[in-house]
Amino acid sequence: MTGLQDVKKIRLHHLGQAKRAGEKITMLTAYDRPTAAIFDAAGIDLLLVGDSMGNAVLAYETTLPVSLDDCVRATRAVAAGATRALVVADLPFGTYEASPERCFDSAAALMKVGAEAVKLEGGARVAAQIALLSGAGIPVMAHLGFTPQSVHALGGNRVQGRDAASARRLVVDAQAVQDAGAFAVVLEMMPVPLAAQVTAALEIPTIGIGAGAVTDGQVLVWTDMAGMGEWQPSFVKRFGEVGAALRDAAAAYARAVRDTSFPDSAHSFES
Ligand code: KIV
């Protein structure tokens, strides 16, 4: 029997099959071609061109300033680096909430440069957007729990669904995005029992971040996962020390330039 890891090119139906078979789905963010190609070669199933690029690489405090142009440029680059992985592009803040029509135009811009699906934040309040996109052939991943674009309304980076009323709202929202046609949903920063309840209730896969191991898949921001910075959220594990490796490479280069051992004859045009 073949599993998700044997699939040559990830398509939407493989994700539903994985959920039913109990196989975990892997997702990482990517914002450029080199990292997309590396993660694709590593067998990551989904590449998310996340608006987390705002914090991770564009030096913003939040994801709110990220523009559609930022996401379009990054999506084009990530799509160029991906062969097997399904490329999901984030709809940034301010490009989809006001109306389904506005949402369609923004999503179309991302699909034209290589996105194979889009992601948006919210539950019942964006059900009409999800329905329009799904009906128009644009696959939609939803995002519930802590939704970074609503960081101010949520009172900061806080675990969601801890009290009974907000947990109930979350379950209703999860059902609403599935009913509207979403093919998957990200569950961010919520108690494990709630993530388990939502995962069991839905037919579509759940992809967790700070939601425990009970979801159908996991996503992390790559710069956190690979140890690029000093700090990462408490739910993130550092799976490498890429920042330190890059610093060592840059320092070795600088030493070689200064002591004139680089460029040597092997790296020069002698004639
Ligand atoms: O933008 C992003 O990276 C995300 C993940 C945190 C799910 O939305």
PDB file of C-alpha atoms and ligand atoms in Angstrom:
ATOM      1  CA  MET A   1       0.000   0.000   0.000  1.00  0.00           C
ATOM      2  CA  THR A   2       1.343   3.425  -0.867  1.00  0.00           C
ATOM      3  CA  GLY A   3       1.231   6.270   1.629  1.00  0.00           C
ATOM      4  CA  LEU A   4       1.580  10.032   1.489  1.00  0.00           C
ATOM      5  CA  GLN A   5       5.380   9.812   1.432  1.00  0.00           C
ATOM      6  CA  ASP A   6       5.281   7.783  -1.818  1.00  0.00           C
ATOM      7  CA  VAL A   7       3.159  10.364  -3.637  1.00  0.00           C
ATOM      8  CA  LYS A   8       5.113  12.055  -6.456  1.00  0.00           C
ATOM      9  CA  LYS A   9       3.006  15.225  -6.452  1.00  0.00           C
ATOM     10  CA  ILE A  10       0.731  16.160  -3.558  1.00  0.00           C
ATOM     11  CA  ARG A  11      -2.860  16.902  -4.595  1.00  0.00           C
ATOM     12  CA  LEU A  12      -5.845  17.808  -2.440  1.00  0.00           C
ATOM     13  CA  HIS A  13      -7.295  14.299  -2.420  1.00  0.00           C
ATOM     14  CA  HIS A  14      -4.063  12.895  -0.947  1.00  0.00           C
ATOM     15  CA  LEU A  15      -4.625  14.998   2.181  1.00  0.00           C
ATOM     16  CA  GLY A  16      -8.092  13.584   2.824  1.00  0.00           C
ATOM     17  CA  GLN A  17      -6.737  10.085   2.201  1.00  0.00           C
ATOM     18  CA  ALA A  18      -3.927  10.731   4.694  1.00  0.00           C
ATOM     19  CA  LYS A  19      -6.406  11.783   7.357  1.00  0.00           C
ATOM     20  CA  ARG A  20      -8.522   8.687   6.832  1.00  0.00           C
ATOM     21  CA  ALA A  21      -5.419   6.470   6.926  1.00  0.00           C
ATOM     22  CA  GLY A  22      -4.116   8.165  10.086  1.00  0.00           C
ATOM     23  CA  GLU A  23      -0.948   9.396   8.317  1.00  0.00           C
ATOM     24  CA  LYS A  24       0.427  12.714   9.528  1.00  0.00           C
ATOM     25  CA  ILE A  25       0.672  15.639   7.082  1.00  0.00           C
ATOM     26  CA  THR A  26       3.774  17.881   7.190  1.00  0.00           C
ATOM     27  CA  MET A  27       3.781  21.596   6.407  1.00  0.00           C
ATOM     28  CA  LEU A  28       6.456  24.307   6.724  1.00  0.00           C
ATOM     29  CA  THR A  29       6.464  27.918   5.721  1.00  0.00           C
ATOM     30  CA  ALA A  30       8.725  29.046   2.872  1.00  0.00           C
ATOM     31  CA  TYR A  31       9.226  32.544   1.500  1.00  0.00           C
ATOM     32  CA  ASP A  32      11.769  32.047  -1.302  1.00  0.00           C
ATOM     33  CA  ARG A  33      12.964  29.592  -3.906  1.00  0.00           C
ATOM     34  CA  PRO A  34      16.066  28.098  -2.198  1.00  0.00           C
ATOM     35  CA  THR A  35      14.270  27.163   1.017  1.00  0.00           C
ATOM     36  CA  ALA A  36      11.231  25.909  -0.922  1.00  0.00           C
ATOM     37  CA  ALA A  37      13.467  23.592  -2.983  1.00  0.00           C
ATOM     38  CA  ILE A  38      15.222  22.307   0.167  1.00  0.00           C
ATOM     39  CA  PHE A  39      11.952  21.605   2.034  1.00  0.00           C
ATOM     40  CA  ASP A  40      10.431  20.024  -1.075  1.00  0.00           C
ATOM     41  CA  ALA A  41      13.446  17.714  -1.421  1.00  0.00           C
ATOM     42  CA  ALA A  42      13.111  16.856   2.301  1.00  0.00           C
ATOM     43  CA  GLY A  43       9.590  15.532   1.622  1.00  0.00           C
ATOM     44  CA  ILE A  44       7.531  18.272   3.278  1.00  0.00           C
ATOM     45  CA  ASP A  45       3.974  17.821   1.953  1.00  0.00           C
ATOM     46  CA  LEU A  46       2.712  21.417   2.008  1.00  0.00           C
ATOM     47  CA  LEU A  47       4.660  24.665   1.637  1.00  0.00           C
ATOM     48  CA  LEU A  48       2.902  27.663   3.152  1.00  0.00           C
ATOM     49  CA  VAL A  49       3.817  31.076   1.808  1.00  0.00           C
ATOM     50  CA  GLY A  50       2.765  32.474   5.163  1.00  0.00           C
ATOM     51  CA  ASP A  51       2.219  36.089   6.012  1.00  0.00           C
ATOM     52  CA  SER A  52       4.488  35.165   8.936  1.00  0.00           C
ATOM     53  CA  MET A  53       7.090  36.445   6.454  1.00  0.00           C
ATOM     54  CA  GLY A  54       6.208  39.797   8.069  1.00  0.00           C
ATOM     55  CA  ASN A  55       7.775  38.788  11.401  1.00  0.00           C
ATOM     56  CA  ALA A  56      10.179  36.151  10.116  1.00  0.00           C
ATOM     57  CA  VAL A  57      11.980  37.995   7.311  1.00  0.00           C
ATOM     58  CA  LEU A  58      10.532  41.491   6.715  1.00  0.00           C
ATOM     59  CA  ALA A  59      11.195  42.801  10.247  1.00  0.00           C
ATOM     60  CA  TYR A  60       7.582  43.813  11.022  1.00  0.00           C
ATOM     61  CA  GLU A  61       6.201  43.467  14.556  1.00  0.00           C
ATOM     62  CA  THR A  62       3.043  41.701  13.301  1.00  0.00           C
ATOM     63  CA  THR A  63       1.703  40.209  10.077  1.00  0.00           C
ATOM     64  CA  LEU A  64      -0.603  43.193   9.494  1.00  0.00           C
ATOM     65  CA  PRO A  65       1.704  45.254   7.229  1.00  0.00           C
ATOM     66  CA  VAL A  66       2.294  42.346   4.807  1.00  0.00           C
ATOM     67  CA  SER A  67       0.889  43.275   1.395  1.00  0.00           C
ATOM     68  CA  LEU A  68      -0.618  41.251  -1.412  1.00  0.00           C
ATOM     69  CA  ASP A  69       2.445  42.187  -3.513  1.00  0.00           C
ATOM     70  CA  ASP A  70       4.734  40.716  -0.805  1.00  0.00           C
ATOM     71  CA  CYS A  71       2.765  37.452  -0.964  1.00  0.00           C
ATOM     72  CA  VAL A  72       2.604  37.419  -4.768  1.00  0.00           C
ATOM     73  CA  ARG A  73       6.397  37.814  -5.129  1.00  0.00           C
ATOM     74  CA  ALA A  74       7.102  35.172  -2.490  1.00  0.00           C
ATOM     75  CA  THR A  75       4.541  32.767  -3.948  1.00  0.00           C
ATOM     76  CA  ARG A  76       6.111  32.999  -7.402  1.00  0.00           C
ATOM     77  CA  ALA A  77       9.515  32.163  -5.881  1.00  0.00           C
ATOM     78  CA  VAL A  78       8.245  29.287  -3.719  1.00  0.00           C
ATOM     79  CA  ALA A  79       6.277  27.765  -6.610  1.00  0.00           C
ATOM     80  CA  ALA A  80       9.471  27.815  -8.686  1.00  0.00           C
ATOM     81  CA  GLY A  81      11.251  25.799  -5.987  1.00  0.00           C
ATOM     82  CA  ALA A  82       8.494  23.237  -5.353  1.00  0.00           C
ATOM     83  CA  THR A  83       8.084  20.036  -7.347  1.00  0.00           C
ATOM     84  CA  ARG A  84       6.233  17.641  -5.063  1.00  0.00           C
ATOM     85  CA  ALA A  85       4.787  19.834  -2.325  1.00  0.00           C
ATOM     86  CA  LEU A  86       1.420  21.571  -2.612  1.00  0.00           C
ATOM     87  CA  VAL A  87       1.938  25.353  -2.448  1.00  0.00           C
ATOM     88  CA  VAL A  88      -0.524  27.233  -0.219  1.00  0.00           C
ATOM     89  CA  ALA A  89      -0.377  31.052  -0.205  1.00  0.00           C
ATOM     90  CA  ASP A  90      -1.672  33.270   2.590  1.00  0.00           C
ATOM     91  CA  LEU A  91      -4.220  35.985   1.854  1.00  0.00           C
ATOM     92  CA  PRO A  92      -2.774  38.913   3.816  1.00  0.00           C
ATOM     93  CA  PHE A  93      -4.720  41.186   6.150  1.00  0.00           C
ATOM     94  CA  GLY A  94      -7.026  43.612   4.349  1.00  0.00           C
ATOM     95  CA  THR A  95      -7.242  41.698   1.083  1.00  0.00           C
ATOM     96  CA  TYR A  96     -10.258  39.428   1.656  1.00  0.00           C
ATOM     97  CA  GLU A  97     -12.362  40.313   4.714  1.00  0.00           C
ATOM     98  CA  ALA A  98     -14.583  43.039   3.221  1.00  0.00           C
ATOM     99  CA  SER A  99     -16.284  40.968   0.533  1.00  0.00           C
ATOM    100  CA  PRO A 100     -16.158  37.649  -1.314  1.00  0.00           C
ATOM    101  CA  GLU A 101     -15.484  39.555  -4.557  1.00  0.00           C
ATOM    102  CA  ARG A 102     -12.440  41.327  -3.113  1.00  0.00           C
ATOM    103  CA  CYS A 103     -11.317  37.978  -1.759  1.00  0.00           C
ATOM    104  CA  PHE A 104     -11.617  36.362  -5.189  1.00  0.00           C
ATOM    105  CA  ASP A 105      -9.474  39.068  -6.832  1.00  0.00           C
ATOM    106  CA  SER A 106      -6.751  38.662  -4.186  1.00  0.00           C
ATOM    107  CA  ALA A 107      -6.809  34.872  -4.399  1.00  0.00           C
ATOM    108  CA  ALA A 108      -6.680  34.989  -8.202  1.00  0.00           C
ATOM    109  CA  ALA A 109      -3.498  37.106  -8.038  1.00  0.00           C
ATOM    110  CA  LEU A 110      -1.859  34.380  -5.926  1.00  0.00           C
ATOM    111  CA  MET A 111      -3.108  31.505  -8.089  1.00  0.00           C
ATOM    112  CA  LYS A 112      -1.783  33.211 -11.241  1.00  0.00           C
ATOM    113  CA  VAL A 113       1.808  33.064  -9.930  1.00  0.00           C
ATOM    114  CA  GLY A 114       1.741  29.419  -8.847  1.00  0.00           C
ATOM    115  CA  ALA A 115      -0.281  29.017  -5.648  1.00  0.00           C
ATOM    116  CA  GLU A 116      -2.248  25.775  -5.673  1.00  0.00           C
ATOM    117  CA  ALA A 117      -4.431  26.849  -2.736  1.00  0.00           C
ATOM    118  CA  VAL A 118      -4.906  29.904  -0.530  1.00  0.00           C
ATOM    119  CA  LYS A 119      -5.272  30.290   3.225  1.00  0.00           C
ATOM    120  CA  LEU A 120      -7.367  32.815   5.099  1.00  0.00           C
ATOM    121  CA  GLU A 121      -8.089  33.451   8.775  1.00  0.00           C
ATOM    122  CA  GLY A 122     -11.514  33.237  10.407  1.00  0.00           C
ATOM    123  CA  GLY A 123     -14.535  30.983  10.721  1.00  0.00           C
ATOM    124  CA  ALA A 124     -18.205  31.687  10.032  1.00  0.00           C
ATOM    125  CA  ARG A 125     -17.400  35.349   9.294  1.00  0.00           C
ATOM    126  CA  VAL A 126     -15.474  34.325   6.146  1.00  0.00           C
ATOM    127  CA  ALA A 127     -17.701  31.403   5.118  1.00  0.00           C
ATOM    128  CA  ALA A 128     -19.045  33.357   2.112  1.00  0.00           C
ATOM    129  CA  GLN A 129     -15.466  34.008   0.950  1.00  0.00           C
ATOM    130  CA  ILE A 130     -14.571  30.319   1.277  1.00  0.00           C
ATOM    131  CA  ALA A 131     -17.739  29.294  -0.596  1.00  0.00           C
ATOM    132  CA  LEU A 132     -17.074  31.683  -3.486  1.00  0.00           C
ATOM    133  CA  LEU A 133     -13.432  30.615  -3.880  1.00  0.00           C
ATOM    134  CA  SER A 134     -14.229  26.912  -3.598  1.00  0.00           C
ATOM    135  CA  GLY A 135     -17.026  27.292  -6.150  1.00  0.00           C
ATOM    136  CA  ALA A 136     -14.609  29.066  -8.487  1.00  0.00           C
ATOM    137  CA  GLY A 137     -12.049  26.254  -8.283  1.00  0.00           C
ATOM    138  CA  ILE A 138      -9.682  27.830  -5.761  1.00  0.00           C
ATOM    139  CA  PRO A 139      -8.901  25.435  -2.889  1.00  0.00           C
ATOM    140  CA  VAL A 140      -9.091  27.110   0.523  1.00  0.00           C
ATOM    141  CA  MET A 141      -7.351  26.295   3.781  1.00  0.00           C
ATOM    142  CA  ALA A 142      -8.948  27.973   6.791  1.00  0.00           C
ATOM    143  CA  HIS A 143      -7.193  29.091  10.001  1.00  0.00           C
ATOM    144  CA  LEU A 144      -8.772  29.096  13.488  1.00  0.00           C
ATOM    145  CA  GLY A 145      -7.724  29.517  17.098  1.00  0.00           C
ATOM    146  CA  PHE A 146      -5.075  32.192  17.490  1.00  0.00           C
ATOM    147  CA  THR A 147      -5.300  34.081  14.203  1.00  0.00           C
ATOM    148  CA  PRO A 148      -2.308  36.467  13.977  1.00  0.00           C
ATOM    149  CA  GLN A 149      -4.112  39.004  11.769  1.00  0.00           C
ATOM    150  CA  SER A 150      -6.510  39.591  14.716  1.00  0.00           C
ATOM    151  CA  VAL A 151      -3.701  39.900  17.276  1.00  0.00           C
ATOM    152  CA  HIS A 152      -4.993  43.221  18.617  1.00  0.00           C
ATOM    153  CA  ALA A 153      -8.624  42.101  18.904  1.00  0.00           C
ATOM    154  CA  LEU A 154      -7.468  38.913  20.647  1.00  0.00           C
ATOM    155  CA  GLY A 155      -5.445  40.878  23.208  1.00  0.00           C
ATOM    156  CA  GLY A 156      -2.013  39.646  22.070  1.00  0.00           C
ATOM    157  CA  ASN A 157      -0.527  36.207  21.393  1.00  0.00           C
ATOM    158  CA  ARG A 158      -2.861  34.140  23.573  1.00  0.00           C
ATOM    159  CA  VAL A 159      -4.018  30.551  23.606  1.00  0.00           C
ATOM    160  CA  GLN A 160      -7.624  30.463  22.346  1.00  0.00           C
ATOM    161  CA  GLY A 161     -10.595  28.303  23.375  1.00  0.00           C
ATOM    162  CA  ARG A 162      -9.677  27.992  27.047  1.00  0.00           C
ATOM    163  CA  ASP A 163     -13.136  28.913  28.332  1.00  0.00           C
ATOM    164  CA  ALA A 164     -16.298  27.010  27.444  1.00  0.00           C
ATOM    165  CA  ALA A 165     -17.879  29.786  25.350  1.00  0.00           C
ATOM    166  CA  SER A 166     -14.854  30.394  23.132  1.00  0.00           C
ATOM    167  CA  ALA A 167     -14.295  26.633  22.771  1.00  0.00           C
ATOM    168  CA  ARG A 168     -17.916  26.284  21.597  1.00  0.00           C
ATOM    169  CA  ARG A 169     -17.430  29.151  19.097  1.00  0.00           C
ATOM    170  CA  LEU A 170     -14.341  27.439  17.763  1.00  0.00           C
ATOM    171  CA  VAL A 171     -16.171  24.164  17.187  1.00  0.00           C
ATOM    172  CA  VAL A 172     -18.965  26.043  15.372  1.00  0.00           C
ATOM    173  CA  ASP A 173     -16.403  27.924  13.256  1.00  0.00           C
ATOM    174  CA  ALA A 174     -14.630  24.696  12.336  1.00  0.00           C
ATOM    175  CA  GLN A 175     -17.885  23.175  11.118  1.00  0.00           C
ATOM    176  CA  ALA A 176     -18.688  26.401   9.213  1.00  0.00           C
ATOM    177  CA  VAL A 177     -15.423  26.432   7.254  1.00  0.00           C
ATOM    178  CA  GLN A 178     -15.806  22.748   6.379  1.00  0.00           C
ATOM    179  CA  ASP A 179     -19.409  23.301   5.261  1.00  0.00           C
ATOM    180  CA  ALA A 180     -18.315  26.290   3.151  1.00  0.00           C
ATOM    181  CA  GLY A 181     -15.865  24.085   1.250  1.00  0.00           C
ATOM    182  CA  ALA A 182     -12.449  24.441   2.937  1.00  0.00           C
ATOM    183  CA  PHE A 183     -10.189  21.434   2.234  1.00  0.00           C
ATOM    184  CA  ALA A 184      -8.223  21.771   5.502  1.00  0.00           C
ATOM    185  CA  VAL A 185      -7.947  24.001   8.545  1.00  0.00           C
ATOM    186  CA  VAL A 186      -5.012  25.265  10.591  1.00  0.00           C
ATOM    187  CA  LEU A 187      -5.604  25.128  14.365  1.00  0.00           C
ATOM    188  CA  GLU A 188      -3.235  27.525  16.120  1.00  0.00           C
ATOM    189  CA  MET A 189      -2.528  27.793  19.867  1.00  0.00           C
ATOM    190  CA  MET A 190      -5.392  25.973  21.536  1.00  0.00           C
ATOM    191  CA  PRO A 191      -5.686  23.362  24.287  1.00  0.00           C
ATOM    192  CA  VAL A 192      -4.995  19.811  23.111  1.00  0.00           C
ATOM    193  CA  PRO A 193      -8.455  18.437  24.097  1.00  0.00           C
ATOM    194  CA  LEU A 194     -10.158  21.113  21.970  1.00  0.00           C
ATOM    195  CA  ALA A 195      -7.880  20.402  18.998  1.00  0.00           C
ATOM    196  CA  ALA A 196      -8.693  16.700  19.431  1.00  0.00           C
ATOM    197  CA  GLN A 197     -12.439  17.419  19.526  1.00  0.00           C
ATOM    198  CA  VAL A 198     -12.295  19.528  16.342  1.00  0.00           C
ATOM    199  CA  THR A 199     -10.078  16.988  14.563  1.00  0.00           C
ATOM    200  CA  ALA A 200     -12.487  14.165  15.410  1.00  0.00           C
ATOM    201  CA  ALA A 201     -15.552  16.173  14.364  1.00  0.00           C
ATOM    202  CA  LEU A 202     -14.237  17.230  10.937  1.00  0.00           C
ATOM    203  CA  GLU A 203     -13.847  15.200   7.757  1.00  0.00           C
ATOM    204  CA  ILE A 204     -11.200  17.616   6.455  1.00  0.00           C
ATOM    205  CA  PRO A 205      -7.636  17.468   7.839  1.00  0.00           C
ATOM    206  CA  THR A 206      -6.577  19.742  10.697  1.00  0.00           C
ATOM    207  CA  ILE A 207      -3.029  21.119  10.685  1.00  0.00           C
ATOM    208  CA  GLY A 208      -1.838  22.123  14.135  1.00  0.00           C
ATOM    209  CA  ILE A 209       0.610  24.704  15.419  1.00  0.00           C
ATOM    210  CA  GLY A 210       0.743  24.912  19.194  1.00  0.00           C
ATOM    211  CA  ALA A 211      -2.211  22.506  19.342  1.00  0.00           C
ATOM    212  CA  GLY A 212      -0.482  19.242  20.349  1.00  0.00           C
ATOM    213  CA  ALA A 213       0.051  16.004  18.435  1.00  0.00           C
ATOM    214  CA  VAL A 214      -3.672  15.234  18.038  1.00  0.00           C
ATOM    215  CA  THR A 215      -4.157  17.121  14.768  1.00  0.00           C
ATOM    216  CA  ASP A 216      -3.882  15.448  11.346  1.00  0.00           C
ATOM    217  CA  GLY A 217      -0.717  17.379  10.529  1.00  0.00           C
ATOM    218  CA  GLN A 218       1.710  19.970  11.834  1.00  0.00           C
ATOM    219  CA  VAL A 219       3.007  23.306  10.577  1.00  0.00           C
ATOM    220  CA  LEU A 220       5.854  25.491  11.844  1.00  0.00           C
ATOM    221  CA  VAL A 221       7.440  28.730  10.720  1.00  0.00           C
ATOM    222  CA  TRP A 222      10.690  27.527   9.151  1.00  0.00           C
ATOM    223  CA  THR A 223      12.955  30.141  10.721  1.00  0.00           C
ATOM    224  CA  ASP A 224      11.748  29.052  14.185  1.00  0.00           C
ATOM    225  CA  MET A 225      11.999  25.327  13.413  1.00  0.00           C
ATOM    226  CA  ALA A 226      15.524  25.619  11.971  1.00  0.00           C
ATOM    227  CA  GLY A 227      16.973  27.801  14.728  1.00  0.00           C
ATOM    228  CA  MET A 228      17.525  30.977  12.731  1.00  0.00           C
ATOM    229  CA  GLY A 229      16.860  33.346  15.615  1.00  0.00           C
ATOM    230  CA  GLU A 230      17.489  33.651  19.343  1.00  0.00           C
ATOM    231  CA  TRP A 231      13.833  33.333  20.316  1.00  0.00           C
ATOM    232  CA  GLN A 232      10.886  31.176  19.255  1.00  0.00           C
ATOM    233  CA  PRO A 233       7.414  30.544  20.736  1.00  0.00           C
ATOM    234  CA  SER A 234       7.320  27.980  23.557  1.00  0.00           C
ATOM    235  CA  PHE A 235       5.477  25.412  21.401  1.00  0.00           C
ATOM    236  CA  VAL A 236       8.273  25.385  18.794  1.00  0.00           C
ATOM    237  CA  LYS A 237      11.090  22.840  18.895  1.00  0.00           C
ATOM    238  CA  ARG A 238      14.397  23.803  17.235  1.00  0.00           C
ATOM    239  CA  PHE A 239      15.223  20.980  14.803  1.00  0.00           C
ATOM    240  CA  GLY A 240      18.518  22.539  13.691  1.00  0.00           C
ATOM    241  CA  GLU A 241      20.926  25.406  14.245  1.00  0.00           C
ATOM    242  CA  VAL A 242      20.914  26.848  10.746  1.00  0.00           C
ATOM    243  CA  GLY A 243      21.503  30.394  11.999  1.00  0.00           C
ATOM    244  CA  ALA A 244      24.745  29.320  13.677  1.00  0.00           C
ATOM    245  CA  ALA A 245      25.820  27.330  10.598  1.00  0.00           C
ATOM    246  CA  LEU A 246      25.207  30.375   8.372  1.00  0.00           C
ATOM    247  CA  ARG A 247      27.089  32.674  10.758  1.00  0.00           C
ATOM    248  CA  ASP A 248      30.043  30.226  10.751  1.00  0.00           C
ATOM    249  CA  ALA A 249      30.031  30.119   6.920  1.00  0.00           C
ATOM    250  CA  ALA A 250      29.970  33.931   6.705  1.00  0.00           C
ATOM    251  CA  ALA A 251      32.769  34.236   9.279  1.00  0.00           C
ATOM    252  CA  ALA A 252      34.906  31.665   7.397  1.00  0.00           C
ATOM    253  CA  TYR A 253      34.371  33.607   4.175  1.00  0.00           C
ATOM    254  CA  ALA A 254      35.347  36.895   5.836  1.00  0.00           C
ATOM    255  CA  ARG A 255      38.520  35.326   7.312  1.00  0.00           C
ATOM    256  CA  ALA A 256      39.514  33.914   3.907  1.00  0.00           C
ATOM    257  CA  VAL A 257      39.010  37.265   2.176  1.00  0.00           C
ATOM    258  CA  ARG A 258      41.024  39.083   4.824  1.00  0.00           C
ATOM    259  CA  ASP A 259      43.941  36.626   4.780  1.00  0.00           C
ATOM    260  CA  THR A 260      43.773  36.479   0.916  1.00  0.00           C
ATOM    261  CA  SER A 261      43.335  32.663   0.858  1.00  0.00           C
ATOM    262  CA  PHE A 262      40.138  33.345  -1.149  1.00  0.00           C
ATOM    263  CA  PRO A 263      39.918  33.584  -4.076  1.00  0.00           C
ATOM    264  CA  ASP A 264      42.731  31.109  -4.814  1.00  0.00           C
ATOM    265  CA  SER A 265      43.733  29.907  -8.286  1.00  0.00           C
ATOM    266  CA  ALA A 266      40.967  27.250  -8.286  1.00  0.00           C
ATOM    267  CA  HIS A 267      38.393  30.031  -8.024  1.00  0.00           C
ATOM    268  CA  SER A 268      39.947  32.580 -10.425  1.00  0.00           C
ATOM    269  CA  PHE A 269      40.256  32.961 -14.189  1.00  0.00           C
ATOM    270  CA  GLU A 270      44.037  32.817 -14.601  1.00  0.00           C
ATOM    271  CA  SER A 271      43.853  33.604 -18.304  1.00  0.00           C
TER     272      SER A 271
HETATM  273  O1  KIV B   1       1.681  32.736   8.223  1.00  0.00           O
HETATM  274  C1  KIV B   1       1.943  31.638   8.761  1.00  0.00           C
HETATM  275  O2  KIV B   1       3.087  31.186   8.834  1.00  0.00           O
HETATM  276  C2  KIV B   1       0.836  30.886   9.330  1.00  0.00           C
HETATM  277  C3  KIV B   1       1.186  29.685  10.141  1.00  0.00           C
HETATM  278  C4  KIV B   1       1.562  30.117  11.504  1.00  0.00           C
HETATM  279  C5  KIV B   1       0.105  28.694  10.144  1.00  0.00           C
HETATM  280  O3  KIV B   1      -0.284  31.240   9.163  1.00  0.00           O
END
